[in-house]
XYZ file of C-alpha atoms in Angstrom:
771
model
C 84.237 82.393 127.437
C 81.853 84.927 125.952
C 82.444 88.636 126.228
C 79.952 90.637 128.276
C 80.079 93.371 125.685
C 79.249 92.773 122.037
C 79.159 96.058 120.122
C 78.116 96.348 116.519
C 81.020 94.620 114.819
C 81.507 97.029 111.952
C 79.812 99.829 110.032
C 77.193 98.534 107.610
C 78.573 97.654 104.221
C 76.134 99.880 102.357
C 75.564 103.619 102.797
C 72.935 104.733 105.321
C 70.605 107.180 103.565
C 69.471 110.441 105.122
C 65.843 109.429 104.784
C 64.797 106.589 107.048
C 64.003 103.365 105.201
C 60.450 102.159 105.820
C 60.076 98.575 107.020
C 57.529 97.877 104.263
C 59.898 99.132 101.569
C 62.777 96.983 102.824
C 60.607 93.857 102.935
C 59.177 94.531 99.482
C 62.677 95.096 98.084
C 63.761 91.638 99.234
C 60.563 89.746 98.381
C 59.393 91.230 95.074
C 60.005 89.314 91.856
C 62.775 86.745 92.211
C 63.191 86.366 95.968
C 66.322 87.622 97.675
C 69.107 89.628 96.015
C 71.298 87.168 94.102
C 71.107 84.523 91.383
C 73.486 82.147 89.594
C 73.964 82.941 85.897
C 75.713 80.610 83.402
C 78.827 82.048 81.778
C 78.843 79.650 78.816
C 76.145 79.037 76.160
C 73.606 76.297 76.870
C 71.346 76.661 73.840
C 72.114 73.555 71.794
C 72.601 69.836 72.361
C 76.313 70.325 71.760
C 76.446 73.049 74.423
C 74.818 70.719 76.929
C 77.198 67.908 76.045
C 80.127 70.226 76.692
C 78.682 71.689 79.887
C 77.797 68.339 81.411
C 78.030 64.733 80.251
C 80.167 63.643 78.476
C 82.323 66.772 77.969
C 82.607 67.724 81.633
C 84.691 64.603 82.290
C 87.708 66.126 80.547
C 88.300 69.022 82.992
C 87.544 66.627 85.869
C 90.403 64.386 84.769
C 92.753 67.353 84.367
C 91.959 68.571 87.881
C 92.494 65.067 89.252
C 96.033 65.174 87.854
C 96.672 68.728 89.096
C 94.330 70.208 91.748
C 95.494 73.733 90.852
C 93.855 73.215 87.450
C 90.568 73.896 89.273
C 91.494 77.560 88.941
C 91.628 77.132 85.149
C 88.590 74.950 84.506
C 86.143 76.132 87.197
C 84.959 79.404 88.742
C 86.987 78.772 91.907
C 89.502 81.541 91.229
C 86.790 84.193 91.374
C 84.589 82.620 94.040
C 84.440 83.625 97.708
C 82.436 82.019 100.508
C 80.742 84.509 102.823
C 80.322 82.372 105.932
C 78.380 83.165 109.110
C 76.656 81.459 112.009
C 74.478 84.532 112.623
C 75.713 85.192 116.166
C 76.478 88.907 115.706
C 74.454 90.194 112.738
C 74.970 93.941 112.313
C 73.528 95.534 115.449
C 70.833 92.857 115.747
C 72.876 90.420 117.807
C 72.534 86.634 117.818
C 69.609 86.111 115.443
C 70.800 82.857 113.901
C 72.089 81.786 110.466
C 68.744 81.821 108.634
C 67.877 85.333 109.835
C 71.375 86.492 108.923
C 71.134 85.230 105.334
C 69.818 88.545 103.880
C 72.974 90.230 105.176
C 75.197 87.561 103.640
C 73.401 87.901 100.302
C 73.882 91.640 100.570
C 77.582 91.103 101.106
C 77.618 89.062 97.914
C 75.967 91.915 96.020
C 78.690 94.311 97.152
C 81.488 91.899 96.241
C 80.036 91.610 92.743
C 79.204 95.264 92.186
C 82.462 96.751 93.364
C 85.035 94.130 92.313
C 83.246 91.521 90.137
C 83.916 88.801 92.728
C 81.344 86.000 92.776
C 79.979 84.828 96.130
C 78.104 81.904 97.617
C 76.706 82.769 101.034
C 77.146 79.891 103.490
C 74.983 80.135 106.595
C 76.138 77.517 109.101
C 73.986 76.276 111.971
C 76.898 75.740 114.350
C 77.611 77.581 117.589
C 80.505 75.314 118.565
C 83.900 76.408 117.298
C 85.018 72.899 116.326
C 81.853 72.183 114.337
C 81.929 75.537 112.573
C 85.602 75.178 111.609
C 85.082 71.617 110.393
C 82.314 72.751 108.030
C 84.265 75.701 106.621
C 87.515 73.788 106.184
C 85.689 71.037 104.273
C 84.511 73.642 101.731
C 88.050 74.653 100.696
C 88.050 72.862 97.283
C 85.078 74.977 96.178
C 86.393 78.464 96.883
C 89.284 80.811 96.251
C 88.759 82.566 99.591
C 86.613 82.765 102.724
C 85.065 85.925 104.161
C 83.944 85.299 107.748
C 81.027 87.497 108.717
C 78.907 88.381 111.743
C 80.421 85.921 114.223
C 80.449 87.141 117.821
C 83.521 87.809 119.907
C 85.565 86.182 121.294
C 84.752 83.059 119.243
C 85.520 84.964 116.035
C 89.168 85.345 117.090
C 89.606 81.622 117.662
C 87.760 80.650 114.475
C 89.753 82.962 112.216
C 93.109 82.005 113.724
C 92.354 78.305 113.393
C 91.067 78.460 109.818
C 93.983 80.639 108.686
C 96.358 78.034 110.093
C 94.585 75.020 108.589
C 93.482 76.340 105.156
C 95.565 77.184 102.067
C 93.256 79.929 100.782
C 92.681 83.450 102.175
C 90.510 83.614 105.312
C 89.460 87.121 106.336
C 87.111 88.178 109.135
C 85.805 91.440 107.756
C 84.128 92.541 110.979
C 87.584 92.725 112.524
C 89.962 93.712 109.778
C 87.716 95.654 107.398
C 86.986 98.351 109.955
C 90.636 98.321 111.031
C 91.945 98.871 107.507
C 89.506 101.639 106.562
C 89.761 103.507 109.853
C 93.531 102.997 109.774
C 93.695 104.818 106.452
C 91.535 107.583 107.937
C 93.818 107.792 110.982
C 96.947 108.261 108.864
C 95.383 111.167 106.998
C 93.737 112.728 110.051
C 97.087 112.785 111.841
C 98.715 114.394 108.820
C 96.072 117.128 108.783
C 96.381 117.629 112.546
C 100.170 117.778 112.292
C 100.687 114.982 114.828
C 103.090 112.039 114.825
C 101.533 108.609 115.202
C 104.082 107.541 117.777
C 103.171 110.440 120.073
C 99.362 110.356 120.117
C 97.194 109.040 122.945
C 94.364 106.768 121.735
C 91.199 105.853 123.650
C 89.094 102.938 122.399
C 85.414 102.730 123.342
C 84.516 99.048 122.976
C 86.302 95.739 123.411
C 84.647 93.507 120.824
C 85.978 92.188 117.515
C 86.197 95.536 115.710
C 87.651 97.434 118.652
C 90.403 94.886 119.338
C 91.284 94.415 115.650
C 91.391 98.187 115.051
C 93.607 98.704 118.083
C 96.039 96.018 116.949
C 96.138 97.559 113.483
C 96.812 101.029 114.898
C 99.735 99.549 116.836
C 101.060 98.100 113.580
C 100.750 101.569 112.013
C 102.913 103.042 114.765
C 100.745 103.862 117.797
C 102.560 102.919 121.017
C 100.896 100.371 123.278
C 101.519 102.488 126.373
C 99.526 105.297 124.745
C 96.328 103.197 124.377
C 93.420 102.922 126.827
C 90.546 100.537 126.057
C 87.128 100.951 127.688
C 84.248 98.450 127.835
C 80.922 98.424 129.661
C 82.729 97.945 132.985
C 85.025 100.918 132.410
C 88.718 101.223 131.610
C 90.573 97.943 131.137
C 93.381 98.336 133.665
C 95.996 96.047 135.134
C 94.544 93.980 137.942
C 90.921 94.213 136.798
C 89.089 90.867 136.952
C 85.446 91.711 136.219
C 84.312 91.014 132.641
C 87.816 90.168 131.444
C 89.071 87.663 128.868
C 92.456 86.940 127.305
C 91.881 89.311 124.382
C 90.956 92.230 126.619
C 93.807 91.417 129.006
C 96.270 92.140 126.205
C 95.258 95.809 126.442
C 95.144 96.149 130.233
C 96.951 99.410 131.057
C 98.777 100.789 134.063
C 96.465 103.767 134.702
C 94.386 105.504 137.337
C 91.616 106.234 134.791
C 88.458 104.237 135.405
C 85.835 105.799 133.117
C 85.637 106.814 129.476
C 85.460 110.458 130.583
C 88.671 110.049 132.575
C 90.441 108.369 129.691
C 89.490 111.013 127.111
C 91.006 113.944 129.008
C 93.903 115.129 126.859
C 93.530 112.248 124.400
C 94.358 112.827 120.731
C 92.218 110.036 119.233
C 88.906 108.447 120.210
C 87.962 105.247 118.391
C 84.363 104.196 118.992
C 83.270 100.624 118.255
C 80.623 100.529 120.956
C 77.143 101.982 121.053
C 75.052 105.142 120.702
C 75.595 108.036 123.072
C 78.743 106.791 124.799
C 80.583 110.085 124.189
C 79.368 113.504 125.336
C 80.252 116.988 124.162
C 82.092 117.564 127.445
C 84.280 114.551 126.725
C 85.162 115.896 123.281
C 85.932 119.315 124.781
C 88.362 117.647 127.195
C 90.453 116.128 124.387
C 93.702 117.569 123.038
C 93.980 120.149 120.245
C 92.662 118.961 116.864
C 91.006 115.866 118.357
C 90.355 112.904 116.085
C 86.991 111.247 116.810
C 86.031 108.055 114.995
C 82.494 107.319 116.234
C 81.758 104.134 114.302
C 78.751 102.640 116.102
C 75.809 102.115 113.752
C 73.264 103.184 112.937
C 73.823 105.844 115.597
C 77.382 106.846 116.495
C 78.832 107.304 119.973
C 78.335 111.034 119.396
C 76.554 112.622 116.445
C 78.656 114.566 113.969
C 76.786 117.878 114.552
C 77.206 117.514 118.333
C 80.922 116.887 118.072
C 81.427 119.807 115.665
C 79.424 122.073 117.970
C 81.651 121.057 120.872
C 84.935 121.532 118.996
C 85.359 123.303 115.655
C 88.786 121.709 115.298
C 87.538 118.118 115.603
C 88.392 115.730 112.755
C 85.574 113.230 112.745
C 84.526 110.044 110.991
C 81.425 107.902 111.432
C 79.850 104.885 109.772
C 77.112 107.011 108.221
C 76.826 108.258 104.651
C 75.042 111.475 105.641
C 78.116 112.790 107.498
C 81.623 113.397 106.102
C 84.291 110.702 106.317
C 82.228 107.524 106.212
C 84.200 104.503 107.417
C 82.550 101.901 105.234
C 83.930 98.386 104.915
C 82.967 98.289 101.247
C 86.140 100.332 100.703
C 88.085 97.250 101.746
C 86.845 93.696 101.417
C 85.874 93.594 97.693
C 89.229 94.994 96.583
C 91.321 93.072 99.119
C 89.818 89.805 97.903
C 90.150 90.944 94.283
C 93.895 91.370 94.697
C 94.248 88.198 96.745
C 92.281 86.083 94.261
C 94.149 87.403 91.251
C 97.501 86.220 92.622
C 95.913 83.062 94.103
C 97.161 84.074 97.546
C 97.422 81.427 100.254
C 96.420 83.961 102.916
C 95.670 87.618 103.563
C 98.687 88.777 105.531
C 99.284 91.779 107.762
C 101.403 93.269 104.975
C 98.488 92.968 102.549
C 96.167 94.711 105.013
C 98.724 97.461 105.546
C 99.109 97.913 101.785
C 95.327 98.337 101.449
C 95.200 100.983 104.180
C 98.098 102.972 102.751
C 96.616 102.819 99.243
C 93.300 104.196 100.549
C 95.083 106.946 102.468
C 97.050 107.990 99.399
C 93.992 107.884 97.108
C 92.194 110.355 99.384
C 94.894 112.912 98.565
C 94.285 112.678 94.817
C 91.925 114.911 92.877
C 88.387 113.567 92.926
C 86.779 113.164 89.472
C 83.406 114.670 88.657
C 81.921 111.192 88.258
C 82.312 110.698 92.013
C 80.751 114.087 92.756
C 77.778 113.209 90.560
C 77.238 110.049 92.598
C 76.897 112.282 95.674
C 74.480 114.888 94.288
C 77.243 117.132 92.948
C 79.105 117.514 96.248
C 82.768 118.400 95.727
C 85.499 116.585 97.651
C 89.037 117.632 98.435
C 91.578 116.295 100.895
C 91.029 117.930 104.269
C 89.152 117.600 107.548
C 85.911 116.594 105.835
C 87.557 114.249 103.331
C 90.181 111.937 104.833
C 89.127 108.696 103.120
C 87.741 108.017 99.625
C 84.007 107.796 99.109
C 82.513 104.287 98.844
C 81.259 104.934 95.288
C 84.665 106.072 93.994
C 85.518 103.604 91.196
C 89.240 104.365 91.526
C 89.422 102.358 94.757
C 89.613 99.142 92.708
C 92.586 100.473 90.753
C 94.474 101.513 93.899
C 93.710 98.847 96.491
C 93.649 95.598 94.494
C 97.103 96.132 92.914
C 98.561 97.210 96.272
C 97.239 94.033 97.914
C 98.387 91.845 95.022
C 101.892 93.338 95.097
C 102.130 92.858 98.865
C 101.125 89.205 98.431
C 103.817 88.718 95.782
C 106.450 90.484 97.891
C 105.435 88.471 100.962
C 105.731 85.106 99.241
C 102.068 84.071 99.663
C 101.125 84.498 95.983
C 100.949 81.458 93.726
C 100.836 83.692 90.632
C 102.972 86.732 89.799
C 101.567 89.652 87.832
C 102.891 92.494 85.721
C 101.337 95.372 87.667
C 100.894 97.674 84.672
C 99.067 94.935 82.795
C 97.083 94.098 85.913
C 95.891 97.685 86.388
C 94.866 97.753 82.736
C 92.939 94.514 83.234
C 91.150 96.048 86.216
C 90.258 99.124 84.163
C 88.729 96.860 81.533
C 86.860 94.964 84.232
C 85.494 98.241 85.513
C 84.641 99.837 82.198
C 83.644 98.009 79.032
C 84.385 101.170 77.049
C 87.990 101.101 78.283
C 88.306 97.575 76.952
C 86.921 98.649 73.584
C 89.333 101.604 73.486
C 92.410 99.487 74.260
C 93.644 99.121 70.683
C 92.951 102.806 69.948
C 95.062 103.909 72.942
C 97.902 101.650 71.799
C 97.825 102.876 68.202
C 97.524 106.543 69.207
C 100.749 106.303 71.221
C 102.806 105.477 68.122
C 103.014 109.155 67.198
C 102.437 111.961 69.703
C 99.832 114.215 68.090
C 99.121 117.768 69.287
C 95.403 118.108 70.080
C 93.899 121.517 70.809
C 91.112 121.931 73.377
C 89.270 125.274 72.979
C 87.637 124.790 76.413
C 90.981 124.668 78.200
C 89.559 126.640 81.128
C 87.316 123.772 82.205
C 88.575 121.491 85.046
C 87.370 118.367 83.214
C 89.437 119.270 80.156
C 92.463 119.859 82.405
C 91.953 116.526 84.186
C 91.634 114.732 80.847
C 94.701 116.548 79.561
C 96.741 115.235 82.488
C 95.680 111.654 81.733
C 96.431 112.088 78.029
C 99.872 113.463 78.835
C 100.655 110.901 81.515
C 99.632 108.017 79.223
C 101.473 109.579 76.241
C 98.307 109.402 74.125
C 98.688 112.943 72.800
C 100.128 116.350 73.687
C 97.249 118.666 74.698
C 97.126 122.369 73.853
C 94.733 124.349 76.061
C 93.028 127.550 74.906
C 91.850 130.125 77.429
C 93.060 132.707 79.963
C 96.615 131.612 80.756
C 96.927 132.639 84.401
C 93.450 131.374 85.343
C 94.173 127.995 83.751
C 97.522 127.736 85.529
C 95.856 128.525 88.864
C 93.209 125.883 88.200
C 95.890 123.316 87.320
C 97.779 124.147 90.526
C 94.613 124.005 92.650
C 93.865 120.535 91.282
C 97.505 119.445 91.734
C 97.714 118.233 88.127
C 101.470 117.792 88.207
C 101.684 116.133 84.807
C 100.507 119.380 83.190
C 103.702 121.238 84.121
C 104.870 122.941 80.938
C 101.690 122.234 78.975
C 101.008 124.715 76.169
C 98.329 127.285 77.095
C 97.261 129.958 74.611
C 94.918 132.893 75.090
C 93.646 133.883 71.617
C 93.336 137.524 72.705
C 97.026 137.701 73.642
C 98.417 135.405 70.951
C 101.032 136.878 68.594
C 99.335 134.777 65.892
C 95.979 136.502 66.314
C 96.268 138.810 63.273
C 97.594 136.006 61.074
C 94.646 133.790 62.067
C 92.189 136.606 61.362
C 93.685 137.024 57.898
C 93.485 133.313 57.210
C 89.878 133.018 58.333
C 88.886 136.057 56.242
C 90.647 134.529 53.242
C 88.630 131.326 53.662
C 85.271 133.021 54.218
C 85.442 136.381 52.420
C 83.110 135.164 49.670
C 80.651 133.919 52.312
C 79.707 137.356 53.599
C 82.488 137.657 56.207
C 84.156 141.047 56.617
C 87.575 141.590 58.196
C 85.924 142.971 61.323
C 83.604 139.963 61.583
C 86.621 137.685 61.066
C 88.365 139.499 63.927
C 85.327 139.033 66.171
C 85.066 135.317 65.442
C 88.753 134.539 65.913
C 88.440 135.997 69.402
C 86.276 132.940 70.172
C 88.309 129.860 70.973
C 86.484 127.398 68.710
C 87.310 129.506 65.653
C 90.872 130.134 66.851
C 91.397 126.397 67.373
C 89.866 125.550 64.007
C 92.308 127.897 62.222
C 95.206 126.411 64.206
C 94.207 123.009 62.867
C 93.615 124.204 59.312
C 97.099 125.768 59.245
C 98.663 122.550 60.549
C 99.891 124.066 63.816
C 98.055 121.355 65.739
C 97.037 117.885 64.565
C 93.474 117.650 65.860
C 90.710 119.475 67.729
C 88.315 118.349 70.488
C 85.544 120.665 71.694
C 81.873 120.776 72.717
C 81.984 120.144 76.478
C 80.153 123.394 77.278
C 78.098 124.059 74.148
C 75.513 122.397 71.964
C 76.714 120.134 69.174
C 75.698 122.437 66.324
C 77.492 125.453 67.826
C 80.568 123.376 68.601
C 80.945 121.866 65.150
C 80.073 124.958 63.058
C 83.515 126.654 63.200
C 85.277 123.476 62.069
C 82.794 122.916 59.237
C 83.529 126.470 58.051
C 87.317 126.360 58.478
C 88.548 122.770 58.398
C 85.737 121.599 56.120
C 84.883 118.099 54.951
C 87.042 116.081 52.589
C 86.395 116.563 48.900
C 83.083 114.995 47.956
C 82.437 113.841 51.527
C 79.801 114.691 54.070
C 80.230 114.991 57.839
C 78.482 112.411 60.033
C 78.521 111.545 63.725
C 79.006 107.960 64.940
C 78.554 106.584 68.453
C 80.207 103.351 69.550
C 77.585 101.691 71.760
C 79.161 99.229 74.202
C 76.933 96.530 75.703
C 77.808 93.742 78.130
C 78.914 91.317 75.424
C 79.995 93.413 72.424
C 79.829 96.825 70.784
C 78.137 98.357 67.749
C 78.531 101.458 65.596
C 75.495 103.773 65.262
C 75.361 106.361 62.446
C 74.485 109.156 61.824
C 73.511 110.342 65.309
C 74.465 114.020 65.284
C 74.691 115.823 61.934
C 72.390 114.886 59.028
C 68.693 115.352 59.732
C 67.218 113.407 56.798
C 69.996 112.069 54.545
C 69.165 110.740 51.090
C 70.268 107.347 49.767
C 73.557 108.656 48.395
C 74.439 110.329 51.698
C 73.454 107.214 53.666
C 75.708 105.068 51.479
C 78.613 107.388 52.172
C 77.856 107.313 55.922
C 77.802 103.502 55.842
C 81.171 103.330 54.099
C 82.972 105.828 56.357
C 81.509 104.179 59.467
C 82.753 100.814 58.222
C 86.237 102.284 57.836
C 86.030 103.523 61.425
C 85.049 100.040 62.595
C 88.196 98.557 61.088
C 90.344 100.753 63.333
C 88.630 99.156 66.299
C 89.766 95.817 64.830
C 86.185 94.967 63.875
C 85.111 93.438 60.563
C 82.173 95.669 59.604
C 78.785 94.106 58.822
C 76.363 96.840 57.822
C 72.613 96.945 58.394
C 70.635 99.708 56.649
C 67.833 99.864 59.210
C 64.128 100.294 58.605
C 60.711 99.310 59.911
C 60.614 96.954 56.878
C 62.657 93.871 56.000
C 63.220 93.026 52.346
C 60.019 94.636 51.075
C 57.726 93.526 53.909
C 56.278 97.056 54.164
C 55.889 99.969 51.799
C 56.890 103.599 52.133
C 59.579 106.045 51.127
C 61.934 105.277 54.015
C 62.335 101.538 53.267
C 62.935 102.368 49.602
C 65.603 104.897 50.582
C 67.405 102.292 52.681
C 67.195 99.707 49.841
C 68.720 102.206 47.443
C 71.447 103.109 49.941
C 72.376 99.444 50.407
C 72.621 99.006 46.636
C 74.935 102.027 46.367
C 77.220 100.637 49.097
C 77.496 97.329 47.216
C 78.422 99.194 44.025
C 81.041 101.403 45.665
C 82.473 98.923 48.158
C 81.819 95.322 47.082
C 84.176 94.184 49.854
C 81.658 95.170 52.545
C 78.892 92.980 53.949
C 75.808 95.177 53.763
C 72.117 94.413 53.967
C 68.968 96.451 53.788
C 66.388 97.505 54.184
C 66.239 95.390 57.357
C 64.723 95.472 60.820
C 66.934 95.434 63.926
C 65.477 92.111 65.119
C 66.482 90.401 61.877
C 69.873 92.105 61.557
C 70.889 90.977 65.054
C 69.403 87.470 65.167
C 71.030 84.900 62.931
C 68.740 82.137 64.209
C 65.873 83.898 62.427
C 67.752 85.575 59.579
C 69.649 82.561 58.223
C 66.734 80.083 57.831
C 64.107 82.679 56.869
C 66.295 84.794 54.574
C 69.067 82.488 53.302
C 69.856 84.969 50.520
C 70.969 87.617 53.034
C 74.550 88.791 52.612
C 74.901 89.053 56.416
C 76.390 85.729 57.418
C 76.911 87.006 60.963
C 74.991 89.585 62.990
C 75.334 93.232 62.020
C 77.621 95.548 63.977
C 77.300 98.767 61.941
C 73.810 100.248 62.070
C 72.872 103.039 59.665
C 69.622 104.777 60.550
C 67.216 106.392 58.086
C 67.253 109.801 59.837
C 68.657 111.752 62.755
C 65.547 111.219 64.915
C 65.831 107.439 64.917
C 69.624 107.353 65.364
C 69.760 109.881 68.182
C 66.828 108.318 70.037
C 68.242 104.790 69.663
C 71.668 105.467 71.152
C 70.239 107.552 74.018
C 67.706 104.857 74.887
C 70.433 102.228 75.041
C 72.650 104.483 77.144
C 70.055 105.777 79.587
C 67.598 102.880 79.779
C 69.500 99.855 78.522
C 72.652 100.412 80.557
C 75.033 100.595 77.596
C 78.158 102.736 77.592
C 78.769 105.035 74.645
C 81.967 106.352 73.096
C 81.828 109.426 70.915
C 80.418 110.936 68.887
C 83.183 110.463 66.329
C 82.888 113.033 63.554
C 83.480 111.397 60.166
C 84.322 112.910 56.806
C 86.360 115.928 57.959
C 89.434 117.104 56.090
C 91.386 117.052 59.342
C 90.646 115.393 62.701
C 87.840 117.174 64.579
C 85.573 115.721 67.244
C 82.789 117.241 69.325
C 82.001 115.981 72.816
C 78.612 115.439 74.368
C 77.866 118.497 76.485
C 78.841 117.839 80.109
C 80.378 114.406 79.423
C 82.818 112.641 81.755
C 86.596 113.016 81.888
C 86.971 109.469 80.549
C 84.785 110.351 77.557
C 87.092 113.283 76.798
C 90.117 110.985 76.995
C 88.451 108.450 74.682
C 87.527 110.999 72.032
C 90.940 112.673 72.208
C 92.592 109.293 71.634
C 90.437 108.682 68.558
C 91.310 112.183 67.324
C 95.011 111.514 67.893
C 94.797 108.254 65.946
C 93.124 109.997 63.018
C 95.903 112.603 63.102
C 98.590 110.035 62.365
C 98.110 110.331 58.641
C 95.874 110.189 55.601
C 95.756 106.399 55.737
C 93.256 106.787 58.572
C 90.396 107.877 56.381
C 87.264 107.597 58.469
């Protein structure tokens, strides 16, 4: 029996931009170049005859035989454990209705894109030409050996209820109808926080639901599980309030919510109501209806693309309204992308047999709690610099917040383990670390540095202690026991900022204002002693020590801290100058800046990118050696390429000669290092060309330490890879200093600060770390 009312089943899974998308642009997006939005990419090499023999016949027979003996081995030898089927028959595609499986395929591909982007889950979209429930279920069930989970999508009500229930009962992998449960989980998280802000108890509130399709019914059931009382719920469809005794337009799923009430219209139902959940259609709710609701009304108008009432209209009707919609151009977007990628990530990683109510509840509570945490600047940058803080206009995390993976997936995985539906148990700390590595290649590269830095808690001074990013990084560094931060700046202002950001792990952190420090005169005297023969008077020394970079540098030089990190708010030259004057370079050494450039498959060391404008051969040799020493502390065997536009004399000029001379000096000073030059990048990184064409080359494997002939080439190269090539960069790491000093990129992220502080802390552990 089909429902007479089929609302949009859920908010779209991608943000709705403020500017209307032109039809021509959307069609061109999908049809240009390789058609559609997805492709299958091999994860193993297929370049040689041996590769092909391993990938297919005869090598492929071996995993086949292992899986025959133990079907669960399919999770080890195939992609099944990270593969989800997005399955639809196209009967309820977004707000377009029953357009069929072929027409719905672009949506299913889009769902696959979101799975991959947000949680690295691979997807095959399965578009089934089957309107009959039995036929549809037969097809999906038969696909079970291929997949680790099934995401049902865009199937109309009430058939979707029957299909999901049947497949969950008959299949041993997770089956999840996102149109129902995705909206329920996300809006459920929003409801918990909205009630907290409104000061209302969930068991006391009256809830009115506009709509009686898949989303509306699933959301209502989820709200009941959260604590809403059934007698406090009224559901309204196109025929009006669903009341006891009504026969028109009814079915068994609506009948479950038939209420004993005299209300017959949505307007009647909303009088005095605390919550309005809209899963219906545009314009169903008027300003008068909102005005009739209780104090601090909660309005979730989730119809898309146009909500039941526009956000500006609702706010004009009631200043105290707490509102969410499915749109990205209004606050509090209920977007299913906050749910399904991470729910399946957690379920897949424990090989769950099902997605249970407890797992859904865990996801909602994790989202609700995350919304109360401080929002990093990286999220604000993704939304044109807009700042977010828990309150009426921020009750759920933003869809582009990368922390959602780290909160929701572990919560779901733990609930699966606790509920007995997990085939695999996980150490949650290790699992969160694995997710961080999945999310950020730089975090994976930094893993060994974090571990080594924790062996001895170094004190690292941050002259820009007033900046919120420094404070946020300091909390992470303290919480992870990577180092003990010391913040320089106005004490009371910093403490207020820490309190405003609720950085609880910074309780008791050392904060020093140079102007009020009892050590000020002693630091002035020390700086003057160091620089008195460089034209510095006592008064000039006093003036400079008032600046935090000089104060911090003297702290480090005197051994009262173990390292210094600065540069967030100033240019590199200004940031590094005080340390070059006070801390100085090691005897006979020269400072140089190295970036670790992290690509999809590996990482390389680029030097010198920040300090030496046009180093000579001797200086380049020194840079190559100190960069190689740095590489070893990332557990990398250094292979050095002295880069040029020439390879082994193929072109003339002073620069190639300089790089040849530098390579020769490295061989003399450090015969243990693999070094080659002068050499072009294409040859240094391509053994298939280098080995047959230049068999005399000392590089037996591809280079991973690149030394550039001048600052122009080095600086341009790393920035091109970062901003055009999609690489991540760590650094710059300042080499050659007498004590550990590092200068940040101006305006860099909190994670970059944490990374560089960890490297500084590692260097501070002793003179054996000479890079």
